[in-house]
mmCIF file of N, CA and C in Angstrom:
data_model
loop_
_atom_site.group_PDB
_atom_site.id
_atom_site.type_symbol
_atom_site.label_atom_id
_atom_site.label_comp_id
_atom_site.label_asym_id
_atom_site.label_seq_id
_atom_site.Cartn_x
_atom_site.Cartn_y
_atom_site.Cartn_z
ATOM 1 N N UNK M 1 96.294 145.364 117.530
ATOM 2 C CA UNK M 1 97.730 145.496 117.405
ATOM 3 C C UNK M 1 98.149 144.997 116.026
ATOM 4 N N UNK M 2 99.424 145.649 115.466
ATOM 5 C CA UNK M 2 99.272 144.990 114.220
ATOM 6 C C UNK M 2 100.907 144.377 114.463
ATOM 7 N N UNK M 3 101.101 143.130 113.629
ATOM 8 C CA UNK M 3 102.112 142.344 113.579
ATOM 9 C C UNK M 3 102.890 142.537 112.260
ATOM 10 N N UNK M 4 104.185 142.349 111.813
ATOM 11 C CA UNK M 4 104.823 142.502 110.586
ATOM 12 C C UNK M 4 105.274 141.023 110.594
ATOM 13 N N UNK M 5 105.823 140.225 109.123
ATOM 14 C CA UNK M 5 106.510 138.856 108.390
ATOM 15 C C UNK M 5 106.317 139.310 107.645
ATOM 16 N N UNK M 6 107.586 138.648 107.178
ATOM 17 C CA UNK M 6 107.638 138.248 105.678
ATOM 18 C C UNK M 6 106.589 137.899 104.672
ATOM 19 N N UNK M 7 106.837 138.368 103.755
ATOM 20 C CA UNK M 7 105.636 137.996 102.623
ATOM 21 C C UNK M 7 106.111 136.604 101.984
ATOM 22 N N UNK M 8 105.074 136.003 101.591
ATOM 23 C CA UNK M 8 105.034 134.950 100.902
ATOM 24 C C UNK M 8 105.256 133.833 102.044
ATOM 25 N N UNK M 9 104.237 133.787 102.947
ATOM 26 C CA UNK M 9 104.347 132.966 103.851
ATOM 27 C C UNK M 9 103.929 131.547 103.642
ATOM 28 N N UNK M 10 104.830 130.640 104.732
ATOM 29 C CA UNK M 10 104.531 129.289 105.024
ATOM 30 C C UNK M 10 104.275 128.507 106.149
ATOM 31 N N UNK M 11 104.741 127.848 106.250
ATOM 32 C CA UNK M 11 104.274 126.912 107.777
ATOM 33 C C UNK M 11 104.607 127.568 109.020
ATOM 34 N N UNK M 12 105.614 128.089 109.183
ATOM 35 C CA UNK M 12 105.861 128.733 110.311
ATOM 36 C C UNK M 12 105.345 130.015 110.894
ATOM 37 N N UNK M 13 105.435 130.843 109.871
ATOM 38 C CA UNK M 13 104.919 131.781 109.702
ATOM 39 C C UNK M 13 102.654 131.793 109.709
ATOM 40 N N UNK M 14 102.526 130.885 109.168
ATOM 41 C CA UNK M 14 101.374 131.530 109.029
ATOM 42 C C UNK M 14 100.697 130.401 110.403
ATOM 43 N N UNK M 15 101.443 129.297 111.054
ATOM 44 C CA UNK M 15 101.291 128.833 112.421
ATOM 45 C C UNK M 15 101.501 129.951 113.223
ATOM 46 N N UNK M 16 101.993 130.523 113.259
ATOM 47 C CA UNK M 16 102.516 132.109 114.340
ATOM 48 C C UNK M 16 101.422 132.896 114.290
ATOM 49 N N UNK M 17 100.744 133.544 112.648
ATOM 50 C CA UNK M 17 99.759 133.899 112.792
ATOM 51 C C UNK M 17 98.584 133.445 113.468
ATOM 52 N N UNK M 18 98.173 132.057 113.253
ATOM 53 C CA UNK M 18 97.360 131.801 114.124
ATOM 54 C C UNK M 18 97.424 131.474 115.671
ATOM 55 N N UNK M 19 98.549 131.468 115.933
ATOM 56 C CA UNK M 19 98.822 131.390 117.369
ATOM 57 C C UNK M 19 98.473 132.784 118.168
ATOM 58 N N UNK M 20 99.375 133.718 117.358
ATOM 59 C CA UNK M 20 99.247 134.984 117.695
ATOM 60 C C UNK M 20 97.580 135.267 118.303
ATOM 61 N N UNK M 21 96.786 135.265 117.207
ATOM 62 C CA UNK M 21 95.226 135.166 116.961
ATOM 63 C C UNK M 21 94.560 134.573 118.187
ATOM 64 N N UNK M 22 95.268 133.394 118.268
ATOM 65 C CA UNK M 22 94.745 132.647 119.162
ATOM 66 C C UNK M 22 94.305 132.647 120.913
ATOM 67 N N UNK M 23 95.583 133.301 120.771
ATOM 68 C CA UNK M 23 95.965 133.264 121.752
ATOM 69 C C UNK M 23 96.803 134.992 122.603
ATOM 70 N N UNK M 24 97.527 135.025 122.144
ATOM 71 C CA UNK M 24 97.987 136.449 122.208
ATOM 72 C C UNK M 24 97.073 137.708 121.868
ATOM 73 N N UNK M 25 96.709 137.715 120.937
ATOM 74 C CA UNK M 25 95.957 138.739 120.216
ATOM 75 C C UNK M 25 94.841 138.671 119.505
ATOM 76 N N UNK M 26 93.669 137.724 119.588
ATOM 77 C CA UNK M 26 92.788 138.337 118.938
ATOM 78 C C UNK M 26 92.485 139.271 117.519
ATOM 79 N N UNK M 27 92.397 139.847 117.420
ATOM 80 C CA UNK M 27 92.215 141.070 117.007
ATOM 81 C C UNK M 27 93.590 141.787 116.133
ATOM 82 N N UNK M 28 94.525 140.906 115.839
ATOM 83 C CA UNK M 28 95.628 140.738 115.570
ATOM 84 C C UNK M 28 95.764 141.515 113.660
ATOM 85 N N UNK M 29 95.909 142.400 113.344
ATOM 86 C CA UNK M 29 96.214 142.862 112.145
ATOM 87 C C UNK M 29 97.955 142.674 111.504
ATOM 88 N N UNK M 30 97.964 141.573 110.606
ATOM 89 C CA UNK M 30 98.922 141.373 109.847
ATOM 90 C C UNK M 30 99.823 141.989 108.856
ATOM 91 N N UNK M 31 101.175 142.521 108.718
ATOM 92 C CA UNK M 31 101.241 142.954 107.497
ATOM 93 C C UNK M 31 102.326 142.107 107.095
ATOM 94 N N UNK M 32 102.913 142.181 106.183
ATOM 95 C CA UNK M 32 103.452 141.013 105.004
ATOM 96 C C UNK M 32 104.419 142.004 104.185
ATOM 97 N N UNK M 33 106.139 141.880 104.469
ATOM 98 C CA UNK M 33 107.210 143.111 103.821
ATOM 99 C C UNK M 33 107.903 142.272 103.182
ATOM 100 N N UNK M 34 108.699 142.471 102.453
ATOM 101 C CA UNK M 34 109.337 142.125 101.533
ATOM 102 C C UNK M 34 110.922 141.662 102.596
ATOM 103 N N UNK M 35 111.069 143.006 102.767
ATOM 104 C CA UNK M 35 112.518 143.560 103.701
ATOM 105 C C UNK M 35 112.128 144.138 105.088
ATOM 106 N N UNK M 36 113.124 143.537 105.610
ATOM 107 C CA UNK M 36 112.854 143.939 107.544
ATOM 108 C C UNK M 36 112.972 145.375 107.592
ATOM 109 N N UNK M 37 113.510 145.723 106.603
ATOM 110 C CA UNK M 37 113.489 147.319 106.754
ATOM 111 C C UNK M 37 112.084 147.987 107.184
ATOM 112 N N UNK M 38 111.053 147.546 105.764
ATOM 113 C CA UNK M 38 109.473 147.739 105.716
ATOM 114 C C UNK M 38 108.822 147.642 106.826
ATOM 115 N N UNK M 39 109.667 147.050 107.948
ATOM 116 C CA UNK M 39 108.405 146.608 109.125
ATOM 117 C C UNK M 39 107.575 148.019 110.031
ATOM 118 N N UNK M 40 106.714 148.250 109.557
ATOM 119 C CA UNK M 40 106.025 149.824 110.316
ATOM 120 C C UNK M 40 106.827 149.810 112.094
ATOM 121 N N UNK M 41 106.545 150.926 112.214
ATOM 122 C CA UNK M 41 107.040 151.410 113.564
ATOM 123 C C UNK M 41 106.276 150.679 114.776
ATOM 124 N N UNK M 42 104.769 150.670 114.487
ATOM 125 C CA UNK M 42 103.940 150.051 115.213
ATOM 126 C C UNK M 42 102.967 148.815 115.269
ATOM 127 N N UNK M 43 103.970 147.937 114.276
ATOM 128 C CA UNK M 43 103.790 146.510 114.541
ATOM 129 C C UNK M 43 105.477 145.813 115.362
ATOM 130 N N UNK M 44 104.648 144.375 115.674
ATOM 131 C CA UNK M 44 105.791 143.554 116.216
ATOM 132 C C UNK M 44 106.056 142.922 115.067
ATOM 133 N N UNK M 45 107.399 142.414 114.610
ATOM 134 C CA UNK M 45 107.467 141.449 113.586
ATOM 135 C C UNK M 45 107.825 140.166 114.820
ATOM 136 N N UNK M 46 107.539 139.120 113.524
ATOM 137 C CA UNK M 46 108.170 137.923 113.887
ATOM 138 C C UNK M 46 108.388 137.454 112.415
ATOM 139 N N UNK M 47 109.042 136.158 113.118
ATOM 140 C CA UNK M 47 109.905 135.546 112.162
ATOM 141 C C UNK M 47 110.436 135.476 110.828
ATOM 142 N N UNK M 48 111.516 136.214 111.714
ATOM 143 C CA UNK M 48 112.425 137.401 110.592
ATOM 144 C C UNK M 48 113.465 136.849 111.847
ATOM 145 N N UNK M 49 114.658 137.130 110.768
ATOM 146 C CA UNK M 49 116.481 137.456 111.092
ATOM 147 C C UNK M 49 116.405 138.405 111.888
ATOM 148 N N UNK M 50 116.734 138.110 112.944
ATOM 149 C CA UNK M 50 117.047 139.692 114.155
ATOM 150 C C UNK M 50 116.265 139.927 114.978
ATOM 151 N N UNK M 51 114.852 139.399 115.306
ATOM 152 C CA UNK M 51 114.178 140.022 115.745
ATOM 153 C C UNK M 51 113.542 139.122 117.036
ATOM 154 N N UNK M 52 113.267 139.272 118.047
ATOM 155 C CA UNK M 52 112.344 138.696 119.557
ATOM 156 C C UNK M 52 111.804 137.663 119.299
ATOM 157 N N UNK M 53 110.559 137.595 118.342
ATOM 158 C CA UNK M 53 109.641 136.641 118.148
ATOM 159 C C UNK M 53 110.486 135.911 116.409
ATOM 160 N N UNK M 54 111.560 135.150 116.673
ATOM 161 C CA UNK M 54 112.078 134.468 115.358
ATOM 162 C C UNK M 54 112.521 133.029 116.124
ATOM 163 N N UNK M 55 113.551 132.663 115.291
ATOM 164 C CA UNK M 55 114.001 131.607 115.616
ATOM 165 C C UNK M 55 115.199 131.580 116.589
ATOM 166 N N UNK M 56 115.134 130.912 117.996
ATOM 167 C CA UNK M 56 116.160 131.131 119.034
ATOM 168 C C UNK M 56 116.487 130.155 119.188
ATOM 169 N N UNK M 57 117.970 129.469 119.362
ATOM 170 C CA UNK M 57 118.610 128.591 120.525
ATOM 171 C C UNK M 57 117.524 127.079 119.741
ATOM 172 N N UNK M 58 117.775 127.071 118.640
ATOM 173 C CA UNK M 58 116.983 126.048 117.450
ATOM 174 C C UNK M 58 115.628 125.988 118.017
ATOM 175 N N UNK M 59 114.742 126.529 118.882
ATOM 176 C CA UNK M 59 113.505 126.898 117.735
ATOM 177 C C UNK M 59 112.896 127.520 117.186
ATOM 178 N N UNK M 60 111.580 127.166 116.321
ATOM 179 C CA UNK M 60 111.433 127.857 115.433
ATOM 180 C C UNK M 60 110.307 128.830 115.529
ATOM 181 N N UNK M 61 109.895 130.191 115.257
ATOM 182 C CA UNK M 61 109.866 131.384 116.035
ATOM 183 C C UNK M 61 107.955 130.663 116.473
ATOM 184 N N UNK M 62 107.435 129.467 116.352
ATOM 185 C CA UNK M 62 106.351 129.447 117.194
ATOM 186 C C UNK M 62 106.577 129.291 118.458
ATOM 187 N N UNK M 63 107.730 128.216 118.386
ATOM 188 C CA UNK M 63 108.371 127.853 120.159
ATOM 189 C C UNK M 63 108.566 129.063 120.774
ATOM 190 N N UNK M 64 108.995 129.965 119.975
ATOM 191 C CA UNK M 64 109.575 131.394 120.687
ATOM 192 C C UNK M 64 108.069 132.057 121.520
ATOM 193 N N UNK M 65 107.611 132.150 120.513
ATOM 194 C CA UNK M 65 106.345 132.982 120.644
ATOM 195 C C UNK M 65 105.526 132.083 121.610
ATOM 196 N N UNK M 66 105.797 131.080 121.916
ATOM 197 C CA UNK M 66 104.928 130.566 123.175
ATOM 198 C C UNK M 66 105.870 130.296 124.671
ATOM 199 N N UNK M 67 107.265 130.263 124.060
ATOM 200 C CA UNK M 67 108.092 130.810 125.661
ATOM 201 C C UNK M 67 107.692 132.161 125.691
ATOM 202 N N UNK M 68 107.766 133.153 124.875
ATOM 203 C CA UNK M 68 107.955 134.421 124.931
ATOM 204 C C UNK M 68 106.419 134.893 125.887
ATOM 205 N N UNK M 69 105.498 134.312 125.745
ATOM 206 C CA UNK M 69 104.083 134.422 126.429
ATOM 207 C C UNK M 69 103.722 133.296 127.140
ATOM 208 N N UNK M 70 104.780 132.979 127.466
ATOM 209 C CA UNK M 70 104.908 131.704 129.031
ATOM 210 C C UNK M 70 103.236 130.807 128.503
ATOM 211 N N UNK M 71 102.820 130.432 127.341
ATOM 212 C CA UNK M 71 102.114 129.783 126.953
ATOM 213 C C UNK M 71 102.540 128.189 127.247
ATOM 214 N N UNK M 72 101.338 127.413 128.489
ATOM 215 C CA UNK M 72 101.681 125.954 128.455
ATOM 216 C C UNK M 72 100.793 125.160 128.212
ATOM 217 N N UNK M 73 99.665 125.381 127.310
ATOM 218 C CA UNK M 73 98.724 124.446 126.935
ATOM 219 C C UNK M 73 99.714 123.701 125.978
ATOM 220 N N UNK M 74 99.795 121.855 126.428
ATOM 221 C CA UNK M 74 100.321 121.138 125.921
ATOM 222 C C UNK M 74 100.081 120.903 124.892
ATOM 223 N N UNK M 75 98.467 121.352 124.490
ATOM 224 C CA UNK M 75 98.165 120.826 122.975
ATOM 225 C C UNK M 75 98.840 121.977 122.262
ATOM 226 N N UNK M 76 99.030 123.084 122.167
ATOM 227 C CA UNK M 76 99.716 124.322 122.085
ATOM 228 C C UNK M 76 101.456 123.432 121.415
ATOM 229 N N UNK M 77 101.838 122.993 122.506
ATOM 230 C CA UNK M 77 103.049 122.620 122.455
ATOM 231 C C UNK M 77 103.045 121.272 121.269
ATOM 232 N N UNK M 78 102.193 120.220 121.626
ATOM 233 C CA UNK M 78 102.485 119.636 120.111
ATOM 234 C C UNK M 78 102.223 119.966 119.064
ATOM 235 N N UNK M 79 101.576 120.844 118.455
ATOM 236 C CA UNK M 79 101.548 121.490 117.686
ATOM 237 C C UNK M 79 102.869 122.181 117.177
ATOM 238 N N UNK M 80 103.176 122.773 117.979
ATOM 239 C CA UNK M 80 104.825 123.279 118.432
ATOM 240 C C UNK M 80 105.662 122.291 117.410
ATOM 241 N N UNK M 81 105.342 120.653 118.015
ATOM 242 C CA UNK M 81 106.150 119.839 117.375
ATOM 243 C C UNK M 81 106.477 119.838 115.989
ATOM 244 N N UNK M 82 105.223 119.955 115.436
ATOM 245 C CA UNK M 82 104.705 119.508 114.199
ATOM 246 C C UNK M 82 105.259 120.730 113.505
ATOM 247 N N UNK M 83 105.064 121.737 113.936
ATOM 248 C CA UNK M 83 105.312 123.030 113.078
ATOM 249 C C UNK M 83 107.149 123.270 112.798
ATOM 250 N N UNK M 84 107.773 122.468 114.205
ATOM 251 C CA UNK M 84 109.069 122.682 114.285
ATOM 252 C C UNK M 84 109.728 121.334 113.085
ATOM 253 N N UNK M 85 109.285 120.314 113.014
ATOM 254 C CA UNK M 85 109.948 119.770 112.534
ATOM 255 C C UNK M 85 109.718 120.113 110.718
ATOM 256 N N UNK M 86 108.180 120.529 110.534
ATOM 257 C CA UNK M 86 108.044 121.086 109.031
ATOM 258 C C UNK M 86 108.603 122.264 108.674
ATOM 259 N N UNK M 87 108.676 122.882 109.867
ATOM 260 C CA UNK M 87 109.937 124.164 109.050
ATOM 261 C C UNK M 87 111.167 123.847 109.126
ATOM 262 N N UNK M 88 111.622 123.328 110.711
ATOM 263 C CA UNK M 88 113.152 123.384 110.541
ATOM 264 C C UNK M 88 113.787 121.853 109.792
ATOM 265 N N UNK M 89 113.077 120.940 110.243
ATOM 266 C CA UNK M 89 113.467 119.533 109.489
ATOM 267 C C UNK M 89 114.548 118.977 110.367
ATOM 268 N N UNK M 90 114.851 119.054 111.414
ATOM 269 C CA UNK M 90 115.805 118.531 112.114
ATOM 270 C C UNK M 90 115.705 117.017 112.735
ATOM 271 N N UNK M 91 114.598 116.437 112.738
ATOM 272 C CA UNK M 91 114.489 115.084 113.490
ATOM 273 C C UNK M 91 114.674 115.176 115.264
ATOM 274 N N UNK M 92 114.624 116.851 115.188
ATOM 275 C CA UNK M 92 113.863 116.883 117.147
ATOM 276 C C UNK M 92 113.244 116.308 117.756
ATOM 277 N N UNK M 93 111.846 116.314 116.708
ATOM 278 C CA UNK M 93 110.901 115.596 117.502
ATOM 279 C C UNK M 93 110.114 114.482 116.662
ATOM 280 N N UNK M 94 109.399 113.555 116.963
ATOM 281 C CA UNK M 94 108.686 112.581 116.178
ATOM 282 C C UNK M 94 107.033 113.250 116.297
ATOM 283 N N UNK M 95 107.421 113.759 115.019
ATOM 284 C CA UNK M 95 106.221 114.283 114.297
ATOM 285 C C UNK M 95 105.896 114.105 112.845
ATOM 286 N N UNK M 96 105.354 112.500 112.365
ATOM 287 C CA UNK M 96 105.372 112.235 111.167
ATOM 288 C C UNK M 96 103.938 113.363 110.286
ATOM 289 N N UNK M 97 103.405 113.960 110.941
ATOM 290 C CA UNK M 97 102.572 115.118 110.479
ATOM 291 C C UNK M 97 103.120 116.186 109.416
ATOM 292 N N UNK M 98 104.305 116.463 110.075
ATOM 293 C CA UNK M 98 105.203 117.430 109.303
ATOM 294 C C UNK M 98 105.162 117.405 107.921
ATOM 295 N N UNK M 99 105.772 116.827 107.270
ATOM 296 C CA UNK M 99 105.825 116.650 105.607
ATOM 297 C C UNK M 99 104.414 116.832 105.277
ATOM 298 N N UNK M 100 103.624 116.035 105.787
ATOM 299 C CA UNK M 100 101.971 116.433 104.789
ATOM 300 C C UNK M 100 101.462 117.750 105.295
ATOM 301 N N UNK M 101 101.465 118.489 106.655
ATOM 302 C CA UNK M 101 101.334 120.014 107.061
ATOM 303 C C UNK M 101 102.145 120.581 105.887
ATOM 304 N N UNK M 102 103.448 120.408 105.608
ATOM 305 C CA UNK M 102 104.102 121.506 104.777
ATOM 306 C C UNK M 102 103.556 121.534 103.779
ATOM 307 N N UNK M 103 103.454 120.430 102.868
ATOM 308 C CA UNK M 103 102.941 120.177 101.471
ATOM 309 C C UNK M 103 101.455 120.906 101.474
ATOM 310 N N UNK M 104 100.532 120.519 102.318
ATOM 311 C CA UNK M 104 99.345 121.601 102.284
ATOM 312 C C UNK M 104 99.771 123.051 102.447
ATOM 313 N N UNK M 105 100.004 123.684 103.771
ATOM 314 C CA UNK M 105 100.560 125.019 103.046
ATOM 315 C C UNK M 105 101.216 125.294 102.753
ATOM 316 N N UNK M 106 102.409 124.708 101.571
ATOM 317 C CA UNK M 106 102.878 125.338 100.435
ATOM 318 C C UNK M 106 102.167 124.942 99.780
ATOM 319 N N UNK M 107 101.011 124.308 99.267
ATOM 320 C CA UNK M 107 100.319 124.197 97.921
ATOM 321 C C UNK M 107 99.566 125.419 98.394
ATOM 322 N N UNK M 108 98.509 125.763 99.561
ATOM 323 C CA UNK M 108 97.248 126.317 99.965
ATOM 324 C C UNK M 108 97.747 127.874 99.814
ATOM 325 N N UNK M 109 99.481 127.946 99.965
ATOM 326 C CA UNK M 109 100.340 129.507 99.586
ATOM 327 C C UNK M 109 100.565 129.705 98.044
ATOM 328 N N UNK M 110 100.237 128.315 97.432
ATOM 329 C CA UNK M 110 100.443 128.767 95.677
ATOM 330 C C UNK M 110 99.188 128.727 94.954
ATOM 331 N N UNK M 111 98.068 129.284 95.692
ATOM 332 C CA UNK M 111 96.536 129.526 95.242
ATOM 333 C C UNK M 111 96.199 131.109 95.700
ATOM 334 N N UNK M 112 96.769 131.497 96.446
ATOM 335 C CA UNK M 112 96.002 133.122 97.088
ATOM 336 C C UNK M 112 97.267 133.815 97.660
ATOM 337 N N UNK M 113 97.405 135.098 97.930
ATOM 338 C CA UNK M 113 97.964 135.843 98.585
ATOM 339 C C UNK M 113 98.530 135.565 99.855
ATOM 340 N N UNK M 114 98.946 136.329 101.033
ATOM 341 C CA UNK M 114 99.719 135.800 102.363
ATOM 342 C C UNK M 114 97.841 136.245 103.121
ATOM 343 N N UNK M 115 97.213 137.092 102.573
ATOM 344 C CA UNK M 115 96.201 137.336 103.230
ATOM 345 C C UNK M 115 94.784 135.804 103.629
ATOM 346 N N UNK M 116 94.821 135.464 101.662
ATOM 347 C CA UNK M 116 94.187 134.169 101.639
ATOM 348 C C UNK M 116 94.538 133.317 102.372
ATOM 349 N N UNK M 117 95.812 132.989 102.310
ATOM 350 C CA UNK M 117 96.353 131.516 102.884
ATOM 351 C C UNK M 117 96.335 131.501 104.643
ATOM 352 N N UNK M 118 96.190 132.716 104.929
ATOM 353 C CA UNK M 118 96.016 132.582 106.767
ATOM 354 C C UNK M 118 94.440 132.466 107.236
ATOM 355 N N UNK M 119 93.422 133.243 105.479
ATOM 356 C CA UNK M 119 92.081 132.405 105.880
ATOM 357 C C UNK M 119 92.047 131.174 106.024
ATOM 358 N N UNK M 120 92.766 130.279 104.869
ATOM 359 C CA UNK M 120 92.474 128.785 104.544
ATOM 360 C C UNK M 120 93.245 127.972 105.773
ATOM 361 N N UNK M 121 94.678 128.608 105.906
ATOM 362 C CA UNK M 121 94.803 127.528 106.798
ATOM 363 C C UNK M 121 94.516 127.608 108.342
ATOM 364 N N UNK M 122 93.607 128.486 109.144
ATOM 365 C CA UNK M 122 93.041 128.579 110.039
ATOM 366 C C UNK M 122 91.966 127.540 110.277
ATOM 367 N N UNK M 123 91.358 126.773 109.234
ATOM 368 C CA UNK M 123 90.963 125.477 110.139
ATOM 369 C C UNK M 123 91.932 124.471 109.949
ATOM 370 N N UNK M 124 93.082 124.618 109.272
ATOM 371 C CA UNK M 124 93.446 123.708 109.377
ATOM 372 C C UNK M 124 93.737 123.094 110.660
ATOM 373 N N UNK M 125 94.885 124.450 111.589
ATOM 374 C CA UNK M 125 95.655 124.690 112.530
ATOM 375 C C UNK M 125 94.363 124.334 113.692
ATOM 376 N N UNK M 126 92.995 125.077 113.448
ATOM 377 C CA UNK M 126 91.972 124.655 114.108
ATOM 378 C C UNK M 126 91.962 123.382 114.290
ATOM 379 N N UNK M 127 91.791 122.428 113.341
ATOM 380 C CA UNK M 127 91.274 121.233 113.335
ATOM 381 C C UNK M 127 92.708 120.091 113.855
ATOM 382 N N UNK M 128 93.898 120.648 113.656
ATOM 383 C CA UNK M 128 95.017 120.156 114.501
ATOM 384 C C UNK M 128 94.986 120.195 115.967
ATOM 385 N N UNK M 129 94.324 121.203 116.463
ATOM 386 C CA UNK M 129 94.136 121.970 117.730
ATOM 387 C C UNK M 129 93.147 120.770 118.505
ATOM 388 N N UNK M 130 92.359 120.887 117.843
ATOM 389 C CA UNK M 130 90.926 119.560 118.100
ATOM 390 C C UNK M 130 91.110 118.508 118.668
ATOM 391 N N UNK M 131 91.954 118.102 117.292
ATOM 392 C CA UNK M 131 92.462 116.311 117.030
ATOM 393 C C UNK M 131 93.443 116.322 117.900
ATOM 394 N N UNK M 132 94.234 117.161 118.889
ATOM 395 C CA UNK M 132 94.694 116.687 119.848
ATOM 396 C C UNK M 132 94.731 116.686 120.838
ATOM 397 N N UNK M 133 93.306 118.089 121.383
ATOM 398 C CA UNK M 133 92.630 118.002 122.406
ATOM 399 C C UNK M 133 91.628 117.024 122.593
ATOM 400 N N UNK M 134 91.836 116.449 121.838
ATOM 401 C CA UNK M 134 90.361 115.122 121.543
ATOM 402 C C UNK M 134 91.346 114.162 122.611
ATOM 403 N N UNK M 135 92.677 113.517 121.119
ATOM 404 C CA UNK M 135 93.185 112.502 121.629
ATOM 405 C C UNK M 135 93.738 112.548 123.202
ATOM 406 N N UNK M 136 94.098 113.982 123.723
ATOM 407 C CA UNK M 136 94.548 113.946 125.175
ATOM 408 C C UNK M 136 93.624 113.755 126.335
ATOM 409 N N UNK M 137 92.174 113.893 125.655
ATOM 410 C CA UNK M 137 91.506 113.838 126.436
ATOM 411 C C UNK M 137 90.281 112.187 126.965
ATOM 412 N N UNK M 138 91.062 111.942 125.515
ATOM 413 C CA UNK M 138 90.605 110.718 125.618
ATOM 414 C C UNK M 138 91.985 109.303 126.166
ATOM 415 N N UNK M 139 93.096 109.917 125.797
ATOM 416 C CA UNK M 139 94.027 109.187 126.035
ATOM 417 C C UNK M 139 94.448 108.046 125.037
ATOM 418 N N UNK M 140 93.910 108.429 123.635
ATOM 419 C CA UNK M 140 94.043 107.675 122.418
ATOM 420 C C UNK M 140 93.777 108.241 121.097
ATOM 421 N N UNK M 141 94.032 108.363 120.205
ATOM 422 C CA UNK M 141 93.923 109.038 119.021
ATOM 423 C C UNK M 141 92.578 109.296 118.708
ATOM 424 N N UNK M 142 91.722 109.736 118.146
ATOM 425 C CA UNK M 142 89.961 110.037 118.324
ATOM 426 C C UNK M 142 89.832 109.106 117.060
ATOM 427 N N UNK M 143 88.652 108.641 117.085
ATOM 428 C CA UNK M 143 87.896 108.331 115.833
ATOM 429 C C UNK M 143 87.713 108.689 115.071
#
């Protein structure tokens, strides 16, 4: 299936991608428009102005995209946190992660294309995924 965003992606956006990936779709082919106009006939966009999978009722279009696919893996959801407070910045949730997530991908988005930066930051989002299936499972932050 292929998906449409915005080009010149960042935290939210390229968290969606890997969620999408993750979880939704697999097999998930990306494209990257300038203008919502551009979005092909036969992709879904997300997070974009106007559209299903964006930002609803303040959050930000990952929250969407995991109500939208009744997704409840909790580690799923803090992640959620982290991604919501580095894009939207609201002080929702206590997620001191945020600021250093953003600062990596916006630096890891001013080295490569929207194509590169969803290679690079796929372990990141991986290794977030880990570190908090670790700590839940241990019931303390991991070693």
């Amino acid at each position: 299936m292929r998906w449409a965003t915005r080009a010149g992606i960042h935290i939210d956006r390229a968290a969606c991608a890997w969620l999408i990936r993750r979880t939704v779709d697999p097999a998930a082919e990306f494209v990257f428009v300038t203008d919502p106009t551009e979005v092909p006939s036969d992709a879904t966009p997300f997070d974009m102005r106007g559209v299903e999978l964006g930002h609803h009722g303040g959050d930000c279009s990952f929250e969407t995209i995991l109500r939208r696919y009744e997704i409840t893996d909790p580690v799923l959801w803090r992640i959620a946190e982290i991604v919501h407070e580095a894009d939207v910045d609201d002080e929702r949730f206590d997620a001191p992660e945020a600021p250093g997530l953003d600062v990596v991908l916006r630096g890891l988005s001013m080295i490569g294309d929207d194509e590169h930066t969803l290679t690079v930051t796929k372990p990141v989002f991986d290794g977030l995924y880990e570190y908090y299936s670790r700590a839940g499972a241990l019931g303390r932050e991991p070693a």
